[in-house]
Short mmCIF file of C-alpha atoms in Angstrom, two decimals:
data_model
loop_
_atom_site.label_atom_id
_atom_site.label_comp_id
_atom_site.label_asym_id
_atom_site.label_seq_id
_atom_site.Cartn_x
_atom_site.Cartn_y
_atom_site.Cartn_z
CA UNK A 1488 0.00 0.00 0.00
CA UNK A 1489 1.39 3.52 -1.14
CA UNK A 1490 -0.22 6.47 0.57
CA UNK A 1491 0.73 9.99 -0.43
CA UNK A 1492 1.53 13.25 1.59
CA UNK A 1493 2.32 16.30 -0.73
CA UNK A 1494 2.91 18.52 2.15
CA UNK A 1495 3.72 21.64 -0.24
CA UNK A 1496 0.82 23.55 0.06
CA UNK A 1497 0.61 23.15 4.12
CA UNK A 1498 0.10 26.48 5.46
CA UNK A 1499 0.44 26.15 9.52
CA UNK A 1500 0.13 23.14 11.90
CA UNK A 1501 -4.00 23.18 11.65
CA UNK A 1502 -3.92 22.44 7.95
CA UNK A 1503 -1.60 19.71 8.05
CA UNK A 1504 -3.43 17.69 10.85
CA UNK A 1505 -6.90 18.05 8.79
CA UNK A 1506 -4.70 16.90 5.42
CA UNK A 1507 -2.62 14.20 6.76
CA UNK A 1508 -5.43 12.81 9.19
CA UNK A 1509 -8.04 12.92 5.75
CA UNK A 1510 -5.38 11.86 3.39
CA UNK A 1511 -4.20 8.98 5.60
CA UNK A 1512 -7.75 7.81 6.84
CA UNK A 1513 -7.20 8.59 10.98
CA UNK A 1514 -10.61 7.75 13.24
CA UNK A 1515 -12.59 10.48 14.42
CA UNK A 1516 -10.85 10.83 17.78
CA UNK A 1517 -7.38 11.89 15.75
CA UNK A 1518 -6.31 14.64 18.58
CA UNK A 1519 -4.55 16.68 16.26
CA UNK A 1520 -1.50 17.16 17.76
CA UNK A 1521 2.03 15.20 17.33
CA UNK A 1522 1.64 12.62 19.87
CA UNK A 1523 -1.40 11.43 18.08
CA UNK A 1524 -0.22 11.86 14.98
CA UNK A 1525 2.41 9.41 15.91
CA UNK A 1526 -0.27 7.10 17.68
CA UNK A 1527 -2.21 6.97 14.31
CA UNK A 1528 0.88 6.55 12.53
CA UNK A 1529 2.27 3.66 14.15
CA UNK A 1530 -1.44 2.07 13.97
CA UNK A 1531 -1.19 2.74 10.23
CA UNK A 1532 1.68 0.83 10.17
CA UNK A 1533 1.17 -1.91 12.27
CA UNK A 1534 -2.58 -2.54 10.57
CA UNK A 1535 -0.95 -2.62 7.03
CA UNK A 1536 2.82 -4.56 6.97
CA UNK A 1537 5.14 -2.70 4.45
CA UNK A 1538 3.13 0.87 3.94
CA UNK A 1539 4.94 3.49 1.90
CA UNK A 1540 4.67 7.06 2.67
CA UNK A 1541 5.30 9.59 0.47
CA UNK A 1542 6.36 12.53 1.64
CA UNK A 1543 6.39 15.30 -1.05
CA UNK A 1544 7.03 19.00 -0.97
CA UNK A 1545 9.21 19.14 2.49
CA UNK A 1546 11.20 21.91 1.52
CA UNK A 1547 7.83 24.44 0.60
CA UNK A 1548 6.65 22.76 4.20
CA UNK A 1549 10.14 23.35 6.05
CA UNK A 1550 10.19 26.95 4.94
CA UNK A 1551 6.74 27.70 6.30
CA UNK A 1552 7.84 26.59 10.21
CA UNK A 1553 11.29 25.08 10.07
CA UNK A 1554 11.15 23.72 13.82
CA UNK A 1555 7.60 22.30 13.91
CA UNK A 1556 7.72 20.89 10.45
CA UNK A 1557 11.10 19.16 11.67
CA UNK A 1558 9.21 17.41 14.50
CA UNK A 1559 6.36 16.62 12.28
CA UNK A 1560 8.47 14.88 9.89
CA UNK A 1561 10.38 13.27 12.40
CA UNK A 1562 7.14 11.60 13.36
CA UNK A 1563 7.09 9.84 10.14
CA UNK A 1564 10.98 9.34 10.12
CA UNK A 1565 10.83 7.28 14.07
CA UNK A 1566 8.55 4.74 12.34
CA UNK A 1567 10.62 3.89 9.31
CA UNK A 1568 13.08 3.71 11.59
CA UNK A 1569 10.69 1.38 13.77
CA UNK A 1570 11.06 -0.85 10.89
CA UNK A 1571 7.16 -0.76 10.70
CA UNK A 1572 7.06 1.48 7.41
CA UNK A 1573 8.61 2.79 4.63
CA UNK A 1574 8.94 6.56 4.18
CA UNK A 1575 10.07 8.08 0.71
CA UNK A 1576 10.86 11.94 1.20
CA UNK A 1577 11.29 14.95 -1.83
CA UNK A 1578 11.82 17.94 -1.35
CA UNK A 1579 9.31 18.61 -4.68
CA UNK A 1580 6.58 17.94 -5.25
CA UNK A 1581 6.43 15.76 -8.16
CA UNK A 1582 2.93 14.39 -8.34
CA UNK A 1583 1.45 18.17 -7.94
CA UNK A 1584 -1.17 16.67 -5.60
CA UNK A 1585 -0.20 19.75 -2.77
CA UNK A 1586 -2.70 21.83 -1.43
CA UNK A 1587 -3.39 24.85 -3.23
CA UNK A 1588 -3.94 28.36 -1.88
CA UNK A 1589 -5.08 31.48 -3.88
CA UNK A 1590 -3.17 35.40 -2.43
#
């Protein structure tokens, strides 16, 4: 199973907890925050052996809030490194599936 995060067009930490938890299917009770993002993340993992994750537009994300969006993607770095998943990172965004947002 692929799922994919274009994380370009994420504007503060609000919209990327609505994206990823919609994107990635998270339950209802998704706390929106990063310890439950890496709860929901590790039961991702765990309820579908050898996941890929995406990750695409990281440096459009990083510039936005360099320290959060380091933590944030640290999230998704601890559980490749968990073994549990396999994360695939660009700094582009490739597919062009990013958020958009009109000035």
């Amino acid at each position: 199973m692929m799922k994919l995060l274009d994380l370009s067009g994420i504007l503060d930490e609000e919209t990327f907890h609505e994206y990823v938890s919609r994107r990635l299917d998270f339950p209802g009770y998704y706390g929106f925050n990063l310890d439950a993002l890496w709860d929901c993340l590790r039961d991702l993992a765990m309820n579908n052996p050898g996941i890929q994750i995406r990750l695409e537009g990281l440096a459009d994300f990083r510039s936005r809030n360099p320290d959060w969006a380091h933590k944030a993607i640290q999230c998704f770095l601890d559980l490749e490194e968990e073994s549990v998943a396999r994360i695939l990172k660009f700094d582009d965004s490739p597919s062009g599936e990013g958020l958009i947002h009109e000035e």
